[in-house]
Short mmCIF file of C-alpha atoms in Angstrom, two decimals:
data_model
loop_
_atom_site.label_atom_id
_atom_site.label_comp_id
_atom_site.label_asym_id
_atom_site.label_seq_id
_atom_site.Cartn_x
_atom_site.Cartn_y
_atom_site.Cartn_z
CA MET A 17 35.57 -54.68 -15.20
CA SER A 18 36.05 -53.37 -18.47
CA ASP A 19 33.89 -56.22 -19.85
CA GLN A 20 30.81 -55.07 -17.72
CA SER A 21 29.12 -53.61 -21.02
CA SER A 22 29.23 -56.80 -22.87
CA THR A 23 27.91 -58.83 -20.09
CA GLY A 24 24.56 -57.28 -21.13
CA LYS A 25 24.01 -59.85 -23.84
CA LYS A 26 24.18 -62.57 -21.13
CA VAL A 27 21.60 -61.26 -19.02
CA ILE A 28 18.78 -63.50 -19.21
CA PRO A 29 15.55 -61.80 -20.09
CA ILE A 30 12.81 -61.92 -17.93
CA VAL A 31 9.86 -62.40 -20.21
CA THR A 32 6.88 -60.46 -18.62
CA ALA A 33 5.80 -58.68 -15.49
CA ALA A 34 8.83 -57.06 -14.10
CA PRO A 35 11.56 -56.47 -16.11
CA GLU A 36 13.40 -53.90 -13.91
CA ILE A 37 14.20 -57.00 -11.50
CA ALA A 38 16.74 -58.26 -14.26
CA VAL A 39 19.95 -57.57 -12.74
CA PRO A 40 23.09 -57.96 -14.46
CA VAL A 41 24.84 -61.07 -13.62
CA SER A 42 28.77 -60.75 -13.38
CA PRO A 43 30.88 -62.58 -15.97
CA THR A 44 31.93 -65.99 -14.87
CA GLY A 45 35.33 -65.31 -15.69
CA ALA A 46 35.31 -62.38 -13.19
CA MET A 47 34.18 -64.65 -10.42
CA ILE A 48 36.60 -67.17 -10.91
CA ARG A 49 39.37 -64.64 -11.20
CA THR A 50 38.18 -63.02 -7.87
CA LEU A 51 37.94 -66.29 -5.87
CA GLY A 52 41.43 -67.49 -7.48
CA LEU A 53 43.08 -64.23 -6.26
CA VAL A 54 41.59 -64.45 -2.93
CA SER A 55 42.59 -67.92 -2.43
CA ALA A 56 45.94 -67.49 -3.66
CA ILE A 57 46.63 -64.24 -1.14
CA CYS A 58 45.10 -66.30 1.51
CA GLY A 59 47.01 -69.38 1.00
CA LEU A 60 50.03 -67.53 0.97
CA ILE A 61 48.93 -65.74 4.47
CA ILE A 62 48.22 -69.10 5.78
CA VAL A 63 51.71 -70.83 4.97
CA GLY A 64 53.34 -67.76 5.95
CA ALA A 65 51.65 -67.94 9.18
CA TYR A 66 52.27 -71.69 9.67
CA GLN A 67 55.84 -71.43 8.75
CA GLY A 68 56.70 -68.28 10.87
CA THR A 69 54.98 -69.88 14.06
CA TYR A 70 56.42 -73.49 13.65
CA ASP A 71 59.41 -73.24 15.96
CA ALA A 72 57.77 -71.46 18.33
CA VAL A 73 54.68 -73.91 18.67
CA ALA A 74 57.10 -77.01 18.64
CA ALA A 75 59.10 -75.53 21.34
CA ASN A 76 55.84 -74.55 23.53
CA LYS A 77 54.67 -78.17 23.10
CA ARG A 78 57.99 -79.65 24.11
CA ILE A 79 58.38 -77.29 27.12
CA ALA A 80 54.69 -78.24 28.04
CA THR A 81 55.62 -81.85 28.11
CA GLU A 82 58.59 -81.43 29.80
CA ARG A 83 56.80 -79.54 32.43
CA ALA A 84 54.62 -82.06 33.21
CA VAL A 85 56.86 -84.76 33.44
CA PHE A 86 59.53 -82.67 35.96
CA LYS A 87 56.01 -81.98 37.97
CA VAL A 88 55.48 -85.36 38.72
CA LEU A 89 59.33 -86.59 38.53
CA PRO A 90 60.69 -83.50 40.48
CA LYS A 91 64.67 -84.81 40.36
CA ALA A 92 64.43 -84.96 36.44
CA LYS A 93 66.41 -82.63 34.57
CA SER A 94 65.93 -84.06 30.86
CA ILE A 95 63.28 -86.09 29.22
CA GLU A 96 63.38 -88.71 26.27
CA GLU A 97 60.32 -90.12 24.68
CA PHE A 98 59.90 -93.81 24.01
CA VAL A 99 57.36 -96.10 22.41
CA ALA A 100 56.55 -99.75 24.39
CA GLN A 101 55.81 -101.67 21.63
CA ALA A 102 53.03 -104.23 21.20
CA GLY A 103 55.90 -107.08 20.89
CA GLY A 104 57.39 -106.27 23.91
CA GLY A 105 60.29 -104.06 22.57
CA ILE A 106 61.23 -100.36 23.58
CA ALA A 107 61.97 -97.99 20.64
CA ARG A 108 62.94 -94.31 21.14
CA VAL A 109 60.75 -91.76 19.67
CA GLY A 110 62.93 -89.19 17.56
CA ALA A 111 62.27 -85.32 17.96
CA GLY A 112 59.60 -84.23 15.70
CA ASP A 113 58.43 -87.91 15.11
CA THR A 114 54.80 -88.12 16.30
CA ALA A 115 53.57 -91.36 14.75
CA ILE A 116 52.97 -93.78 17.15
CA PRO A 117 52.95 -97.61 15.85
CA PRO A 118 49.37 -99.38 16.36
CA GLY A 119 49.26 -101.02 19.86
CA GLY A 120 52.30 -98.86 21.18
CA VAL A 121 52.23 -97.13 24.41
CA LYS A 122 54.05 -93.98 24.72
CA PHE A 123 56.09 -93.02 27.87
CA PHE A 124 58.92 -90.86 28.71
CA ALA A 125 62.16 -91.62 30.50
CA ALA A 126 63.37 -88.92 32.76
CA TYR A 127 67.23 -88.50 33.71
CA ASP A 128 68.63 -86.44 36.55
CA GLU A 129 71.86 -84.34 36.17
CA ALA A 130 74.08 -87.19 36.24
CA GLY A 131 72.58 -88.91 33.34
CA LYS A 132 70.60 -91.37 35.48
CA LEU A 133 67.25 -92.78 35.52
CA ALA A 134 65.07 -90.50 37.67
CA GLY A 135 61.64 -92.19 36.70
CA ILE A 136 59.24 -92.73 34.22
CA ALA A 137 56.17 -90.56 33.25
CA ALA A 138 53.26 -91.72 31.23
CA GLU A 139 50.22 -90.42 30.32
CA GLY A 140 46.59 -91.94 31.35
CA VAL A 141 42.79 -90.98 30.34
CA GLY A 142 39.86 -91.76 32.49
CA LYS A 143 35.95 -90.64 31.80
CA GLY A 144 35.36 -87.87 34.32
CA TYR A 145 32.55 -85.89 35.09
CA ALA A 146 32.49 -83.40 32.16
CA ASP A 147 34.78 -85.16 29.75
CA ASN A 148 38.16 -87.02 29.80
CA VAL A 149 40.67 -86.30 32.28
CA ARG A 150 44.06 -86.58 30.94
CA ILE A 151 46.66 -86.89 33.61
CA MET A 152 50.52 -87.51 33.62
CA PHE A 153 51.82 -89.62 36.51
CA GLY A 154 55.50 -90.53 37.50
CA TYR A 155 56.80 -93.85 38.05
CA GLN A 156 59.78 -94.87 40.48
CA PRO A 157 60.97 -98.57 39.50
CA ASP A 158 62.73 -98.96 42.96
CA CYS A 159 59.40 -98.80 45.00
CA GLN A 160 57.47 -99.77 42.08
CA CYS A 161 55.04 -97.04 42.81
CA VAL A 162 53.59 -94.04 41.32
CA VAL A 163 55.14 -91.01 42.82
CA GLY A 164 53.35 -88.15 41.68
CA ILE A 165 50.22 -86.91 39.19
CA GLY A 166 49.59 -84.13 37.30
CA VAL A 167 46.30 -82.89 34.94
CA VAL A 168 47.27 -82.85 31.55
CA ALA A 169 43.70 -81.83 30.31
CA MET A 170 40.36 -81.74 31.92
CA ARG A 171 36.96 -79.94 32.01
CA GLU A 172 35.70 -80.82 35.47
CA THR A 173 33.51 -78.55 37.57
CA PRO A 174 35.72 -75.80 39.28
CA GLY A 175 35.74 -75.86 43.06
CA ILE A 176 34.62 -79.41 42.79
CA GLY A 177 35.94 -81.75 40.31
CA ASP A 178 39.22 -79.69 39.79
CA LYS A 179 40.44 -80.10 43.50
CA ILE A 180 42.24 -83.30 42.24
CA ILE A 181 45.01 -80.71 41.32
CA THR A 182 44.95 -78.95 44.84
CA ASP A 183 43.60 -81.04 47.14
CA LYS A 184 46.45 -82.07 49.60
CA ASP A 185 44.54 -85.33 51.18
CA PHE A 186 44.11 -86.49 47.87
CA LEU A 187 47.47 -85.74 46.47
CA ALA A 188 48.89 -87.61 49.48
CA ASN A 189 47.46 -90.83 47.89
CA PHE A 190 50.33 -90.47 45.43
CA THR A 191 53.35 -90.12 47.16
CA ALA A 192 53.97 -93.92 47.08
CA LEU A 193 51.04 -95.61 45.19
CA ASP A 194 51.27 -99.15 44.90
CA VAL A 195 51.46 -100.48 41.12
CA LYS A 196 53.48 -103.81 41.35
CA LEU A 197 53.54 -106.37 38.90
CA LYS A 198 52.31 -110.03 39.52
CA ALA A 199 55.39 -112.56 39.79
CA ASP A 200 54.97 -113.52 36.06
CA LEU A 201 54.99 -109.66 34.98
CA SER A 202 51.59 -109.82 33.04
CA ALA A 203 49.48 -107.53 35.04
CA LEU A 204 49.25 -105.55 38.12
CA ALA A 205 49.30 -107.45 41.16
CA ASN A 206 46.51 -105.00 42.56
CA GLU A 207 44.12 -103.11 40.45
CA VAL A 208 44.56 -99.32 41.19
CA LYS A 209 41.09 -97.91 42.18
CA ALA A 210 39.45 -95.09 43.85
CA VAL A 211 37.79 -95.88 46.87
CA LYS A 212 35.19 -93.84 48.63
CA HIS A 213 36.49 -91.21 50.70
CA GLY A 214 37.84 -92.66 54.08
CA THR A 215 37.70 -96.34 53.06
CA LYS A 216 41.08 -96.63 51.83
CA THR A 217 42.86 -99.95 53.12
CA GLY A 218 45.76 -100.88 50.59
CA ALA A 219 48.52 -99.16 49.36
CA TRP A 220 47.15 -99.30 45.71
CA GLN A 221 43.90 -97.47 46.64
CA ILE A 222 43.06 -94.01 46.10
CA ASP A 223 41.11 -92.42 48.78
CA ALA A 224 38.62 -90.26 46.68
CA ILE A 225 37.78 -86.49 47.49
CA ALA A 226 34.24 -86.22 49.09
CA GLY A 227 31.63 -84.68 46.72
CA ALA A 228 34.35 -85.45 43.81
CA THR A 229 34.56 -89.23 43.69
CA ILE A 230 33.54 -89.43 39.81
CA THR A 231 36.66 -87.30 39.12
CA SER A 232 38.61 -89.22 41.61
CA ARG A 233 37.86 -92.47 40.06
CA ALA A 234 38.69 -90.96 36.71
CA VAL A 235 42.27 -90.60 37.89
CA GLY A 236 42.39 -94.41 39.57
CA LYS A 237 41.15 -95.58 36.15
CA ALA A 238 43.34 -93.32 34.02
CA ILE A 239 46.42 -94.97 36.27
CA ASN A 240 45.47 -98.32 36.24
CA ASP A 241 44.67 -98.51 32.33
CA SER A 242 47.81 -96.84 31.60
CA ALA A 243 49.92 -99.06 33.81
CA GLN A 244 48.34 -101.91 33.10
CA ALA A 245 49.42 -101.49 29.44
CA LEU A 246 52.70 -99.85 29.98
CA LEU A 247 54.24 -101.56 32.99
CA PRO A 248 54.05 -105.55 31.98
CA ARG A 249 56.22 -104.29 28.78
CA LEU A 250 58.41 -101.60 30.52
CA VAL A 251 59.69 -103.64 33.57
CA PRO A 252 61.60 -106.30 31.89
CA LYS A 253 63.38 -103.70 29.92
CA LEU A 254 63.91 -101.15 32.33
CA ASP A 255 68.09 -101.82 32.51
CA THR A 256 68.27 -100.72 29.17
CA LEU A 257 66.96 -97.22 30.02
CA ALA A 258 68.92 -96.90 33.42
CA LYS A 259 71.44 -94.49 31.68
CA LYS A 260 70.88 -91.66 29.06
CA SER A 261 71.71 -92.62 25.74
CA MET B 16 39.69 -31.07 15.40
CA ASN B 17 38.72 -30.83 11.65
CA THR B 18 35.76 -32.33 10.07
CA ALA B 19 38.13 -35.56 8.66
CA GLN B 20 39.49 -36.29 11.79
CA TYR B 21 36.24 -35.87 13.64
CA LYS B 22 34.73 -38.36 11.07
CA THR B 23 37.47 -40.75 11.64
CA TRP B 24 37.00 -40.55 15.34
CA ASP B 25 33.16 -40.77 14.93
CA GLU B 26 33.83 -43.67 13.10
CA PHE B 27 35.80 -45.60 15.50
CA MET B 28 33.46 -44.71 18.53
CA GLU B 29 30.53 -45.97 16.71
CA GLY B 30 31.78 -49.66 17.43
CA VAL B 31 33.01 -48.76 21.05
CA TRP B 32 29.89 -47.34 22.11
CA ARG B 33 26.80 -46.45 20.05
CA GLN B 34 26.76 -50.03 18.37
CA ASN B 35 28.85 -51.69 20.85
CA PRO B 36 28.57 -55.25 19.72
CA VAL B 37 28.04 -56.86 23.30
CA PHE B 38 25.82 -54.28 24.97
CA VAL B 39 23.85 -52.83 22.22
CA MET B 40 23.90 -55.13 19.20
CA VAL B 41 24.00 -58.38 21.34
CA LEU B 42 26.00 -60.22 18.63
CA GLY B 43 28.89 -62.56 19.09
CA MET B 44 27.28 -63.86 22.18
CA CYS B 45 28.64 -67.51 21.83
CA PRO B 46 32.30 -66.61 22.83
CA THR B 47 30.95 -63.82 24.80
CA LEU B 48 29.24 -66.31 27.46
CA ALA B 49 31.66 -69.24 26.94
CA VAL B 50 35.46 -67.84 27.42
CA THR B 51 34.53 -64.58 30.01
CA VAL B 52 35.54 -66.85 32.90
CA SER B 53 38.50 -64.87 33.65
CA ALA B 54 39.76 -61.56 32.60
CA ILE B 55 42.76 -62.67 30.91
CA ASN B 56 40.65 -65.12 28.71
CA ALA B 57 38.44 -62.15 27.95
CA ILE B 58 41.17 -59.80 26.51
CA SER B 59 42.94 -62.54 24.56
CA MET B 60 39.56 -63.28 22.91
CA GLY B 61 38.63 -59.86 22.54
CA VAL B 62 42.27 -58.94 21.16
CA ALA B 63 42.06 -62.09 18.63
CA THR B 64 38.93 -61.06 17.39
CA LEU B 65 39.81 -57.40 17.07
CA PHE B 66 42.81 -58.56 14.68
CA VAL B 67 40.78 -60.71 12.49
CA LEU B 68 38.38 -57.94 12.26
CA VAL B 69 40.67 -55.07 11.38
CA CYS B 70 42.58 -57.59 8.94
CA SER B 71 39.56 -59.12 7.06
CA CYS B 72 37.96 -55.92 6.87
CA GLY B 73 40.96 -54.34 5.12
CA LEU B 74 41.36 -56.97 2.68
CA VAL B 75 37.41 -57.05 2.00
CA SER B 76 37.52 -53.53 1.40
CA LEU B 77 40.57 -53.63 -0.72
CA MET B 78 38.70 -56.18 -2.97
CA ARG B 79 35.40 -54.66 -2.81
CA LYS B 80 35.73 -53.30 -6.68
CA LEU B 81 36.94 -56.88 -7.79
CA THR B 82 34.34 -59.10 -5.78
CA PRO B 83 31.26 -59.89 -7.96
CA LYS B 84 28.02 -60.13 -5.77
CA GLU B 85 27.26 -63.61 -6.32
CA VAL B 86 30.38 -64.78 -4.75
CA ARG B 87 30.92 -62.05 -2.08
CA ILE B 88 30.11 -64.58 0.87
CA ALA B 89 32.35 -66.80 -0.24
CA VAL B 90 35.44 -64.29 -0.74
CA TYR B 91 34.46 -62.74 2.88
CA ILE B 92 34.47 -66.48 4.57
CA VAL B 93 37.78 -67.35 3.00
CA ILE B 94 39.46 -64.00 4.14
CA ILE B 95 38.05 -64.28 7.38
CA ALA B 96 38.93 -67.99 7.76
CA THR B 97 42.51 -67.23 6.44
CA PHE B 98 43.14 -64.80 9.51
CA VAL B 99 41.38 -66.97 12.09
CA THR B 100 43.96 -69.52 10.94
CA ALA B 101 46.78 -67.16 11.29
CA VAL B 102 45.53 -66.24 14.70
CA ASP B 103 45.08 -69.66 15.91
CA TYR B 104 48.90 -70.36 14.84
CA ALA B 105 49.88 -67.08 16.63
CA ILE B 106 48.32 -67.95 19.99
CA GLN B 107 49.76 -71.69 20.05
CA ALA B 108 53.10 -70.01 19.69
CA ILE B 109 52.45 -67.35 22.40
CA SER B 110 50.81 -69.89 25.01
CA LEU B 111 49.69 -73.35 24.89
CA ALA B 112 47.86 -72.76 28.17
CA LEU B 113 45.70 -70.00 26.71
CA TYR B 114 45.22 -72.02 23.78
CA ASP B 115 43.35 -74.71 25.79
CA ALA B 116 41.61 -72.06 28.10
CA LEU B 117 40.12 -70.38 24.71
CA GLY B 118 39.76 -74.02 23.11
CA ALA B 119 37.58 -74.16 20.05
CA PHE B 120 36.21 -70.76 20.40
CA ILE B 121 39.19 -69.44 18.41
CA GLN B 122 38.25 -71.50 15.36
CA LEU B 123 34.72 -70.15 15.77
CA ILE B 124 35.80 -66.62 15.27
CA VAL B 125 35.10 -67.65 11.58
CA VAL B 126 31.60 -67.76 12.07
CA ASN B 127 31.06 -64.84 14.68
CA CYS B 128 28.56 -62.64 13.22
CA ILE B 129 30.55 -59.37 14.31
CA ILE B 130 33.14 -60.07 11.66
CA LEU B 131 31.07 -61.13 8.62
CA GLY B 132 28.33 -58.50 9.49
CA ARG B 133 30.93 -55.76 9.38
CA ALA B 134 32.43 -57.27 6.15
CA GLU B 135 29.02 -57.19 4.22
CA ALA B 136 27.65 -53.84 5.88
CA HIS B 137 30.61 -51.88 6.30
CA ALA B 138 33.66 -53.05 4.50
CA ALA B 139 32.04 -53.98 1.47
CA LYS B 140 30.89 -50.41 0.62
CA ASN B 141 34.16 -48.45 1.79
CA PRO B 142 37.50 -47.61 1.24
CA PRO B 143 40.24 -49.57 3.45
CA ILE B 144 41.12 -46.88 5.95
CA PRO B 145 37.66 -46.13 6.95
CA ALA B 146 36.75 -49.61 7.01
CA MET B 147 39.70 -50.57 9.16
CA VAL B 148 38.89 -47.87 11.66
CA ASN B 149 35.40 -48.89 11.91
CA ALA B 150 36.26 -52.59 12.32
CA ALA B 151 38.92 -51.42 15.07
CA GLY B 152 36.08 -49.77 16.76
CA MET B 153 33.96 -52.68 16.74
CA GLY B 154 36.71 -55.01 17.96
CA VAL B 155 37.76 -52.67 20.83
CA GLY B 156 34.00 -52.55 21.54
CA PHE B 157 33.91 -56.27 21.71
CA THR B 158 36.98 -56.53 23.92
CA ILE B 159 35.50 -54.06 26.19
CA GLY B 160 32.31 -56.24 26.54
CA LEU B 161 34.23 -59.30 27.13
CA LEU B 162 36.38 -57.62 29.47
CA ALA B 163 33.44 -56.25 31.50
CA LEU B 164 32.00 -59.92 31.88
CA GLY B 165 35.21 -61.39 32.45
CA VAL B 166 36.31 -59.09 35.25
CA VAL B 167 33.15 -59.40 37.03
CA ARG B 168 33.00 -63.30 36.73
CA GLU B 169 36.77 -63.68 37.72
CA ILE B 170 36.40 -61.46 40.83
CA LEU B 171 33.15 -63.07 41.79
CA GLY B 172 33.45 -66.68 40.68
CA ALA B 173 37.42 -67.30 41.82
CA GLY B 174 38.28 -64.19 44.00
CA THR B 175 41.12 -63.12 41.62
CA LEU B 176 41.83 -60.52 39.35
CA PHE B 177 44.13 -61.45 36.36
CA GLY B 178 45.03 -64.57 38.29
CA VAL B 179 46.11 -62.08 41.22
CA SER B 180 44.34 -63.16 44.45
CA LEU B 181 41.98 -60.19 45.92
CA PHE B 182 40.58 -61.47 49.08
CA GLY B 183 42.99 -63.78 50.69
CA ALA B 184 42.50 -67.54 51.49
CA GLY B 185 39.44 -66.91 53.84
CA PHE B 186 37.19 -66.05 50.47
CA GLN B 187 34.95 -68.83 49.62
CA PRO B 188 34.49 -68.06 45.77
CA TRP B 189 30.99 -68.18 44.12
CA VAL B 190 31.62 -70.84 41.95
CA ILE B 191 28.46 -70.57 39.75
CA MET B 192 29.53 -67.40 38.29
CA VAL B 193 32.21 -69.31 36.31
CA LEU B 194 30.11 -71.65 35.06
CA PRO B 195 27.69 -71.32 32.25
CA PRO B 196 24.93 -69.88 34.18
CA GLY B 197 26.97 -67.33 35.54
CA GLY B 198 27.84 -65.70 31.99
CA PHE B 199 24.14 -65.38 31.60
CA PHE B 200 23.53 -63.62 34.87
CA VAL B 201 26.56 -60.99 34.53
CA LEU B 202 25.59 -60.43 31.00
CA GLY B 203 21.85 -59.88 31.92
CA ALA B 204 22.93 -57.43 35.06
CA TRP B 205 25.28 -55.59 32.38
CA LEU B 206 22.77 -55.28 29.86
CA LEU B 207 20.20 -53.87 32.28
CA LEU B 208 22.81 -51.45 33.38
CA PHE B 209 23.44 -50.15 29.92
CA ALA B 210 20.00 -49.86 29.26
CA TRP B 211 19.10 -48.07 32.32
CA TRP B 212 21.78 -45.71 31.52
CA ALA B 213 20.98 -45.04 28.14
CA ARG B 214 17.42 -44.03 29.14
CA ARG B 215 18.34 -41.88 31.76
CA ARG B 216 20.63 -40.18 29.18
CA ALA B 217 17.82 -39.50 26.71
CA GLY B 218 16.05 -38.22 29.50
CA LEU B 219 13.14 -40.81 29.57
CA PRO B 220 11.81 -41.89 32.57
CA ALA B 221 13.56 -45.08 34.34
CA LYS B 222 10.22 -46.98 34.31
CA GLU B 223 7.96 -47.35 31.39
CA ALA B 224 4.09 -47.53 32.19
CA THR B 225 3.30 -51.17 32.13
CA GLN B 226 1.15 -51.86 29.31
CA HIS B 227 -1.77 -54.01 30.06
CA VAL B 228 -3.22 -56.01 27.24
#
């Protein structure tokens, strides 16, 4: 700041009244220099932090996804990610490839130790009481049914809506929830739906938790919407997924 | 203990006790009320804030002679935002579950008034070591404040402490304590306790004569 003394010239003189409030203005060059220096240092720190944590973050995300899939398909030992495209094809999603083509539905094929298909897992979203409830469900091709659910993200009321993770009677709905397709494979034969507690009649219905009907419905809608979009595309191509590639 | 040591200790205890950000200055209430549903959330938030405080105050202090006063706030915010970004990545690398639990409140450390306040009021006028010591004291004080809320809310609202069940299966949790109103109840109770204790220590009567207008 050796040029501080020369700044006196740049002071805009205040005409009358109180000349003592005429504070010296810092030179523009100093401001730009400081901001440039700070930005450069900060840029380095951010890039360093990003690079330093990239692998760990990616590994964490992969582990989190695997854990969610293994929870709904306990026999699974490894997973592969696929996209069911709008045209009906199925494409594999490579590692690190996160872009999903428009109209595509993402799902996971889970394989057991021998490399045989152990089930399909997919995510679904339904509007809950507080926010969207995102769930992962496991689909078993043999019985054409949902065999397990797990919650990926939710903000439901603790002690009420969040019972969907713990309530044994509710989770019993998902040991063999019927999601059979119509004969022409265009849509589900029966819409998956949560019904009021104690009024479940069909294998495709979900017996809601008493007092947490809205969250229960969100789960039903999440499964229904996701299955309606995915299964008509997936079922005709299932044999291409039967063995681990 | 010589004077220099004593001053450093004093500087540190300033934030931990006399100027405690939560209980005395009542700053940073947004994360205080929002993330303290469990002890582990409270500690993580406190440590993240502590890290940002110490690093940004250190850098602000190093840059203090180079920073024209017209652009100082911009400089502080850029520095704080940088360390918050670094913490954000670090937490994602440590645990995604924790990252989801803390949610947007990690990014919101940028606008935590404790940090900008420290940068402006202390770090900008002091050399790096005292500035960082003072910031560390504030950070520890903030962590203690969050932990005090988190422990009480977790015990009452979930019957657990650090995830370990305390009362067995028979305990019916007091759910409202982990909901937003619980944050206000517990904070209010702590503030009351602190005010009462501070008055007692100062030798003042516990009850002030009611003023009738």
